[in-house]
Amino acid sequence: MFRPVRGMKDLYGISVDKYACIVNVAMRIGKKYGYSKIKTPIVEYTDVFQRSIGDETDVVSKEMYTFDDKGGESLTLRPEGTAGVMRAIVSENLAQNLPLKLMYHGEMFRYDRPQKGRYRQFHQLGFECIGDKSPYTDVILICMAIEILNSIGIFDVKVLINTLGDSKTRSDYTKALVKFFSRHEEKLSEDSKRRLAKNPMRILDSKIASDREICQMAPLITDYLSKESEKYFEKVCNLLERSGVNFELDNFLVRGLDYYGETAFEFKSDAKDYTDSVGGGGRYDQLLKTFGGTDVSGIGFAFGIERLMLLMDNSRLDKNTRKVAVIPVSEQENDVAFQMLQSLYSADINAEFIHIGTMSKKMKLADKLHCEIAIILGENEINGDKYTVKFMNCSDVNEKTKTVNKNDILSFIRHNLGC
Ligand code: HAM
């Protein structure tokens, strides 16, 4: 038996409906906020991710699907969407008209340990806003994310927020972290020991319990903020409060990717059975420049679509699944029935053409396909001026079968299917 690769899933049935519903809602809301769609390749040169996400992050050091192609180039399946979008902005010269607002969705790949809501192939829905640095922009983006969540029936979400300050802040804070973690070096995990030399802020993102215990006592970034970063963050928090956003300060939130500076945030559900973050993002000041683009700031976030699917309210799904069966009594009526089917499709009515087998087999199939109404086309119907219609689920013999004037058939079906 062949199976999908570990940590990768086939999506079908209701999962595909949920995926489509989430993406449709998000793209509609994104458009309202001025975002346009972008699709970048699933594969990029490895350097695109290494350079932007950072060598010491778990994503780059442990989780990337990297391989050499037949020409010997090192390629990587994208582990996230932001780096590819920045690369595309520079490659396609898109930064001429700023601000630039782009949204995307699609497959991402991380060699993570699979568990509920955590996969090796998963999907993200992301938004990036480039060239518009202001606390208002940060808060508008966060409010848009919350609007998307609410629109798919997810309300119990809290925003955890922190600031990673400007480069002066991070340089001062890094020195303080080196001093602090050096005192606890022996108790740190091997990964954290290495990070102490290369990228001490990464230690704060360690998932290892013993590291986490030490991190609880680490200095706080808020004590090292430059005046500008402090003012910026105060304004962000003030605007979030005024917008009625349910947020909480988390001074140890550093995010798992290196490109962030200033505002950083994550969306956490309060649902008892799911506590991982459903999305996250933040401001990045150097990212576009890293790819050879202009020196402008950006901010963005991404939701994990599988995690939204776990939490969404299924009653938001498109209910337009009610359908009609078109059933010719014998082969003679096939062509007329076929014509009827086409007029139903033209009128945007869901329909199945059931024309093979005995009448009883056809009726059974209509039932199996969950058709609610069957239009029966026999000799009488073709020669007369009425169609015979059966309500498949009706148990009242007097109501089960009706005759309908040929000219009224489309409006009759529409009325009875509620479409
Ligand atoms: P991230 O926090 O690494 O950020 O991922 C964003 C979301 O993707 C997570 O909150 C989670 O919902 C989902 N996710 C991550 N890994 C997995 C996994 N293995 N399985 C299922 N879902 C997962 C980013 O990727 C940034 N690019 C976000 C961003 C956009 N920052 C600025 N702009």
Coordinates of C-alpha atoms and ligand atoms in Angstrom, one line a residue:
M1 CA 0.0 0.0 0.0
F2 CA 1.3 3.4 -0.9
R3 CA 0.8 6.1 1.6
P4 CA 1.4 9.8 1.6
V5 CA 4.8 10.9 2.9
R6 CA 4.9 11.1 6.7
G7 CA 3.6 14.5 7.8
M8 CA 1.9 15.1 4.5
K9 CA -1.9 14.8 3.9
D10 CA -4.4 14.3 1.1
L11 CA -7.1 16.9 1.3
Y12 CA -10.5 15.9 0.0
G13 CA -14.2 16.2 1.0
I14 CA -15.0 18.7 3.7
S15 CA -11.2 19.5 4.2
V16 CA -11.1 20.9 0.7
D17 CA -14.3 22.9 1.3
K18 CA -12.9 24.3 4.5
Y19 CA -9.6 25.2 2.7
A20 CA -11.5 27.0 -0.1
C21 CA -13.8 28.8 2.3
I22 CA -10.9 30.1 4.4
V23 CA -9.0 31.3 1.3
N24 CA -12.0 32.9 -0.2
V25 CA -12.9 34.8 2.9
A26 CA -9.3 35.9 3.5
M27 CA -8.8 37.1 -0.1
R28 CA -12.1 39.0 -0.1
I29 CA -11.1 40.8 3.2
G30 CA -7.5 41.3 1.9
K31 CA -8.8 43.0 -1.2
K32 CA -10.9 45.4 1.0
Y33 CA -7.6 46.4 2.8
G34 CA -5.8 47.0 -0.6
Y35 CA -3.9 43.7 -1.0
S36 CA -3.4 42.0 -4.4
K37 CA -2.5 38.4 -4.9
I38 CA 0.9 37.0 -5.7
K39 CA 2.0 33.4 -6.5
T40 CA 5.7 32.6 -6.2
P41 CA 7.3 29.2 -7.0
I42 CA 7.3 26.5 -4.3
V43 CA 11.0 26.0 -4.8
E44 CA 13.7 28.7 -4.5
Y45 CA 17.5 28.8 -4.5
T46 CA 18.5 27.7 -0.9
D47 CA 20.2 31.0 -0.4
V48 CA 16.9 32.9 -0.5
F49 CA 15.8 31.3 2.8
Q50 CA 19.3 30.9 4.4
R51 CA 20.0 34.6 4.0
S52 CA 16.7 35.9 5.3
I53 CA 15.4 33.4 7.9
G54 CA 18.8 33.0 9.5
D55 CA 21.2 30.0 9.9
E56 CA 20.6 29.5 13.6
T57 CA 16.9 29.2 13.3
D58 CA 15.3 25.8 13.7
V59 CA 13.7 26.3 10.3
V60 CA 17.0 26.7 8.4
S61 CA 19.2 24.5 10.6
K62 CA 16.8 21.5 10.9
E63 CA 13.6 21.7 9.0
M64 CA 14.3 22.6 5.3
Y65 CA 13.8 20.2 2.5
T66 CA 17.0 21.0 0.5
F67 CA 18.3 19.1 -2.5
D68 CA 20.7 19.6 -5.4
D69 CA 18.9 19.7 -8.8
K70 CA 20.4 17.9 -11.8
G71 CA 22.5 20.9 -12.6
G72 CA 24.0 20.9 -9.2
E73 CA 22.1 24.0 -7.9
S74 CA 21.0 23.8 -4.2
L75 CA 17.3 24.3 -4.1
T76 CA 14.8 24.3 -1.2
L77 CA 11.1 23.7 -0.9
R78 CA 9.8 26.9 0.7
P79 CA 9.4 26.6 4.4
E80 CA 7.5 30.0 4.6
G81 CA 6.2 32.6 2.1
T82 CA 7.8 35.9 3.1
A83 CA 11.3 35.3 1.7
G84 CA 10.0 34.2 -1.7
V85 CA 7.7 37.3 -1.9
M86 CA 10.7 39.6 -1.1
R87 CA 12.8 37.9 -3.7
A88 CA 10.0 38.3 -6.2
I89 CA 9.5 42.0 -5.4
V90 CA 13.2 42.5 -6.3
S91 CA 13.3 40.2 -9.3
E92 CA 10.2 41.7 -10.8
N93 CA 10.9 45.2 -9.8
L94 CA 7.6 45.6 -8.0
A95 CA 8.7 48.1 -5.4
Q96 CA 8.3 51.1 -7.7
N97 CA 4.9 52.0 -6.3
L98 CA 4.9 51.9 -2.5
P99 CA 3.2 50.9 -0.3
L100 CA 3.0 47.5 -1.9
K101 CA 0.5 45.1 -0.4
L102 CA 0.6 41.4 -1.4
M103 CA -1.3 38.3 -0.2
Y104 CA -0.7 34.7 -1.0
H105 CA -1.6 31.1 0.0
G106 CA -0.1 27.8 -0.7
E107 CA 2.0 24.8 0.3
M108 CA 5.0 25.2 2.7
F109 CA 7.4 22.4 3.8
R110 CA 9.2 21.9 7.1
Y111 CA 10.8 18.8 8.4
D112 CA 9.0 19.1 11.7
R113 CA 7.8 16.4 14.1
P114 CA 4.2 15.6 12.9
Q115 CA 1.4 16.0 15.4
K116 CA -2.1 17.5 15.5
G117 CA -1.9 20.8 13.5
R118 CA 1.8 20.3 12.7
Y119 CA 2.7 18.8 9.3
R120 CA 5.7 18.5 7.0
Q121 CA 3.6 19.8 4.1
F122 CA 1.2 22.4 5.3
H123 CA -0.5 25.5 3.9
Q124 CA -0.1 29.2 4.8
L125 CA -2.2 32.2 4.1
G126 CA 0.1 35.3 4.2
F127 CA 0.0 39.1 3.9
E128 CA 2.9 41.4 3.4
C129 CA 2.8 45.2 3.4
I130 CA 5.9 46.9 2.2
G131 CA 7.0 50.6 2.5
D132 CA 4.6 51.9 5.0
K133 CA 6.2 52.1 8.5
S134 CA 3.8 53.4 11.1
P135 CA 2.1 52.0 14.2
Y136 CA -1.2 52.6 12.4
T137 CA -0.1 50.2 9.6
D138 CA 0.9 47.5 12.2
V139 CA -2.5 47.8 14.0
I140 CA -4.5 47.9 10.7
L141 CA -2.8 44.6 9.7
I142 CA -3.5 43.0 13.1
C143 CA -7.1 44.1 12.9
M144 CA -7.4 42.6 9.4
A145 CA -6.1 39.3 10.7
I146 CA -8.7 39.3 13.4
E147 CA -11.4 40.2 10.9
I148 CA -10.4 37.1 8.9
L149 CA -10.5 34.9 12.0
N150 CA -13.9 36.2 13.1
S151 CA -15.3 35.8 9.5
I152 CA -14.6 32.1 9.6
G153 CA -16.1 31.8 13.1
I154 CA -12.9 31.9 15.2
F155 CA -13.4 34.3 18.0
D156 CA -11.5 33.0 21.0
V157 CA -8.1 34.2 19.8
K158 CA -5.6 36.3 21.8
V159 CA -2.8 38.4 20.2
L160 CA 0.5 38.0 22.0
I161 CA 2.7 40.9 21.2
N162 CA 6.2 42.1 21.8
T163 CA 8.7 44.5 20.3
L164 CA 12.1 43.4 19.1
G165 CA 13.2 47.1 18.8
D166 CA 15.5 48.6 16.3
S167 CA 19.1 47.4 15.5
K168 CA 20.6 49.5 18.4
T169 CA 18.1 47.9 20.8
R170 CA 18.9 44.4 19.5
S171 CA 22.6 45.0 19.7
D172 CA 22.4 46.2 23.4
Y173 CA 20.0 43.4 24.3
T174 CA 22.2 40.8 22.7
K175 CA 25.1 41.9 24.9
A176 CA 23.0 41.6 28.0
L177 CA 21.8 38.1 26.9
V178 CA 25.4 36.9 26.3
K179 CA 26.3 38.1 29.8
F180 CA 23.3 36.4 31.4
F181 CA 23.4 33.1 29.5
S182 CA 27.1 32.7 29.9
R183 CA 26.5 32.5 33.7
H184 CA 24.1 29.5 33.0
E185 CA 26.0 28.0 30.1
E186 CA 26.5 24.6 31.7
K187 CA 22.8 24.0 32.0
L188 CA 22.0 25.1 28.4
S189 CA 21.2 22.5 25.7
E190 CA 23.8 21.9 23.0
D191 CA 21.8 24.0 20.5
S192 CA 21.6 26.9 22.9
K193 CA 25.3 26.7 23.7
R194 CA 26.0 27.1 20.0
R195 CA 23.5 29.9 19.7
L196 CA 25.1 31.7 22.6
A197 CA 28.1 32.3 20.4
K198 CA 26.3 32.9 17.1
N199 CA 22.8 34.3 17.8
P200 CA 21.9 34.5 21.5
M201 CA 18.3 35.9 21.0
R202 CA 17.5 32.5 19.4
I203 CA 17.9 30.8 22.8
L204 CA 14.7 32.6 23.9
D205 CA 12.9 30.6 21.2
S206 CA 14.2 27.2 22.5
K207 CA 11.4 24.6 23.0
I208 CA 13.6 22.6 25.5
A209 CA 12.2 22.6 29.0
S210 CA 15.5 23.2 30.8
D211 CA 16.4 26.1 28.4
R212 CA 12.9 27.5 29.0
E213 CA 13.4 27.5 32.7
I214 CA 16.6 29.6 32.4
C215 CA 14.9 31.9 29.9
Q216 CA 12.3 32.8 32.5
M217 CA 15.1 34.7 34.4
A218 CA 16.7 36.3 31.4
P219 CA 16.8 40.1 31.0
L220 CA 13.8 41.7 29.2
I221 CA 14.1 43.5 25.9
T222 CA 11.8 46.2 27.1
D223 CA 14.7 47.4 29.4
Y224 CA 17.0 47.9 26.4
L225 CA 14.6 49.7 24.0
S226 CA 15.8 52.8 22.2
K227 CA 13.6 55.9 22.8
E228 CA 12.2 55.6 19.2
S229 CA 11.4 51.9 19.5
E230 CA 9.8 52.5 22.9
K231 CA 7.6 55.3 21.6
Y232 CA 6.7 53.2 18.5
F233 CA 5.6 50.2 20.5
E234 CA 3.7 52.3 23.0
K235 CA 1.7 53.7 20.2
V236 CA 1.0 50.3 18.7
C237 CA -0.3 49.1 22.1
N238 CA -2.3 52.2 22.6
L239 CA -4.0 51.8 19.1
L240 CA -4.7 48.1 19.8
E241 CA -6.4 49.0 23.0
R242 CA -8.5 51.6 21.3
S243 CA -9.4 49.1 18.6
G244 CA -10.7 46.7 21.2
V245 CA -8.2 44.0 20.3
N246 CA -7.7 41.2 22.9
F247 CA -3.9 41.3 23.3
E248 CA -1.3 40.5 25.9
L249 CA 2.3 41.6 26.2
D250 CA 4.8 38.7 25.9
N251 CA 8.3 40.1 26.4
F252 CA 9.9 36.7 25.5
L253 CA 8.2 36.4 22.1
V254 CA 11.1 36.5 19.6
R255 CA 9.4 34.5 16.8
G256 CA 11.2 31.6 15.0
L257 CA 12.7 33.6 12.2
D258 CA 15.5 36.1 12.3
Y259 CA 14.2 38.8 10.1
Y260 CA 12.0 40.6 12.6
G261 CA 12.5 44.0 14.2
E262 CA 10.1 46.2 16.1
T263 CA 6.5 44.8 16.4
A264 CA 6.2 41.0 16.6
F265 CA 3.0 39.1 17.3
E266 CA 1.3 35.7 17.4
F267 CA -2.3 34.6 17.3
K268 CA -3.1 32.0 20.0
S269 CA -6.4 30.3 20.4
D270 CA -8.0 29.9 23.8
A271 CA -9.7 26.7 22.6
K272 CA -8.8 24.1 25.3
D273 CA -7.7 21.4 22.9
Y274 CA -5.5 23.6 20.7
T275 CA -2.8 25.8 22.1
D276 CA -0.2 26.2 19.3
S277 CA -0.2 29.5 17.5
V278 CA -2.6 29.8 14.5
G279 CA -0.6 32.5 13.0
G280 CA 2.2 34.9 13.5
G281 CA 4.1 37.8 12.0
G282 CA 5.8 41.1 12.6
R283 CA 7.8 44.0 11.2
Y284 CA 11.0 43.4 9.2
D285 CA 13.2 46.4 8.4
Q286 CA 16.2 44.9 6.5
L287 CA 14.6 42.1 4.5
L288 CA 14.0 43.7 1.1
K289 CA 17.5 45.2 1.3
T290 CA 19.0 41.7 2.0
F291 CA 17.7 40.7 -1.5
G292 CA 19.3 43.8 -3.1
G293 CA 16.1 45.9 -3.0
T294 CA 15.4 49.3 -1.6
D295 CA 15.8 50.0 2.1
V296 CA 12.2 50.0 3.1
S297 CA 10.4 48.5 6.0
G298 CA 7.7 45.8 5.8
I299 CA 5.3 44.0 8.0
G300 CA 3.3 40.8 7.5
F301 CA 1.9 37.7 9.0
A302 CA 0.8 34.2 8.0
F303 CA -1.8 31.9 9.3
G304 CA -1.4 28.1 9.2
I305 CA -4.4 27.0 7.1
E306 CA -4.6 23.5 8.7
R307 CA -4.8 25.2 12.2
L308 CA -7.6 27.5 11.0
M309 CA -9.4 24.4 9.6
L310 CA -9.2 22.8 13.1
L311 CA -10.8 25.8 14.8
M312 CA -13.2 27.2 12.2
D313 CA -16.9 27.0 12.5
N314 CA -18.2 24.5 9.9
S315 CA -21.5 26.3 9.5
R316 CA -19.6 29.0 7.5
L317 CA -19.1 26.5 4.7
D318 CA -20.8 27.0 1.4
K319 CA -24.2 25.3 1.8
N320 CA -24.9 25.3 -1.9
T321 CA -24.7 21.6 -2.3
R322 CA -28.4 20.7 -2.8
K323 CA -28.9 19.1 -6.2
V324 CA -31.3 17.7 -8.8
A325 CA -31.2 14.4 -10.7
V326 CA -32.2 14.5 -14.4
I327 CA -33.4 10.9 -15.2
P328 CA -34.6 9.8 -18.7
V329 CA -36.9 6.8 -18.5
S330 CA -35.3 5.1 -21.5
E331 CA -32.6 5.7 -24.0
Q332 CA -35.0 7.5 -26.3
E333 CA -35.2 10.4 -23.8
N334 CA -31.5 10.7 -23.3
D335 CA -31.0 13.6 -25.7
V336 CA -33.9 15.6 -24.3
A337 CA -32.7 14.9 -20.8
F338 CA -29.2 16.0 -21.8
Q339 CA -30.6 19.3 -23.0
M340 CA -32.5 19.7 -19.8
L341 CA -29.2 19.1 -17.8
Q342 CA -27.5 21.9 -19.8
S343 CA -30.3 24.3 -19.1
L344 CA -30.0 23.6 -15.4
Y345 CA -26.2 24.2 -15.5
S346 CA -26.8 27.4 -17.4
A347 CA -29.1 28.5 -14.6
D348 CA -26.4 27.6 -12.0
I349 CA -28.3 24.7 -10.5
N350 CA -26.4 21.7 -9.2
A351 CA -27.4 18.6 -11.2
E352 CA -26.5 15.0 -12.0
F353 CA -27.3 13.2 -15.3
I354 CA -28.4 9.6 -14.4
H355 CA -29.1 7.7 -17.5
I356 CA -27.7 4.2 -17.2
G357 CA -29.5 1.1 -15.9
T358 CA -33.0 0.2 -15.0
M359 CA -35.4 2.9 -13.6
S360 CA -35.0 1.4 -10.1
K361 CA -31.2 1.5 -10.3
K362 CA -31.3 5.1 -11.5
M363 CA -33.5 6.1 -8.6
K364 CA -31.1 4.4 -6.2
L365 CA -28.1 6.2 -7.6
A366 CA -30.0 9.6 -7.4
D367 CA -30.5 8.8 -3.7
K368 CA -26.9 7.8 -3.2
L369 CA -25.7 11.0 -4.8
H370 CA -28.0 12.9 -2.3
C371 CA -30.1 14.5 -5.0
E372 CA -33.2 16.0 -3.4
I373 CA -35.3 16.3 -6.5
A374 CA -35.5 14.1 -9.6
I375 CA -36.9 15.3 -12.9
I376 CA -38.2 12.2 -14.7
L377 CA -38.3 12.4 -18.5
G378 CA -40.4 9.7 -20.3
E379 CA -42.6 9.7 -23.4
N380 CA -45.5 11.4 -21.7
E381 CA -43.3 14.2 -20.5
I382 CA -41.7 14.8 -23.9
N383 CA -44.9 14.8 -25.8
G384 CA -47.0 16.7 -23.2
D385 CA -46.6 20.2 -21.6
K386 CA -45.6 19.0 -18.1
Y387 CA -42.6 17.4 -16.4
T388 CA -42.9 14.9 -13.6
V389 CA -40.8 15.8 -10.5
K390 CA -40.1 13.6 -7.5
F391 CA -39.0 14.8 -4.1
M392 CA -36.6 12.1 -3.1
N393 CA -36.8 12.4 0.7
C394 CA -40.5 13.0 1.0
S395 CA -42.5 10.2 2.7
D396 CA -45.9 11.6 2.1
V397 CA -47.2 9.8 -1.1
N398 CA -49.5 12.7 -2.0
E399 CA -46.6 15.2 -1.9
K400 CA -43.8 13.0 -3.3
T401 CA -44.7 13.4 -7.0
K402 CA -45.7 16.7 -8.7
T403 CA -46.3 17.7 -12.3
V404 CA -44.8 21.1 -13.3
N405 CA -45.5 23.2 -16.4
K406 CA -42.5 23.0 -18.7
N407 CA -42.1 26.8 -18.7
D408 CA -42.0 26.9 -14.9
I409 CA -39.5 24.1 -14.3
L410 CA -36.4 26.3 -13.6
S411 CA -38.2 28.6 -11.2
F412 CA -39.8 25.5 -9.5
I413 CA -36.4 23.9 -9.0
R414 CA -34.8 27.1 -7.7
H415 CA -37.6 27.7 -5.3
N416 CA -37.6 24.1 -3.9
L417 CA -33.8 23.9 -3.6
G418 CA -33.6 27.4 -2.1
C419 CA -31.1 28.7 -4.7
Ligands
HAM1 P1 5.7 31.2 11.3 O1 5.3 31.6 12.6 O2 6.9 30.4 11.1 O3 5.8 32.6 10.4 O4 4.5 30.4 10.6 C1 3.2 31.0 10.5 C2 2.1 30.0 10.8 O5 2.3 28.8 10.0 C3 2.2 29.4 12.2 O6 1.6 30.2 13.2 C4 1.4 28.1 12.1 O7 0.1 28.4 12.2 C5 1.8 27.7 10.7 N1 2.8 26.6 10.7 C6 4.1 26.7 10.8 N2 4.7 25.5 10.8 C7 3.7 24.6 10.6 C8 3.7 23.2 10.5 N3 4.8 22.5 10.5 N4 2.5 22.6 10.3 C9 1.3 23.4 10.3 N5 1.3 24.7 10.4 C10 2.5 25.3 10.6 C11 6.1 32.6 9.1 O8 6.2 31.6 8.4 C12 6.3 34.0 8.6 N6 6.6 34.0 7.2 C13 5.0 34.9 8.8 C14 5.2 36.3 8.3 C15 4.8 36.8 7.2 N7 6.0 37.2 8.9 C16 5.9 38.3 8.2 N8 5.2 38.1 7.2

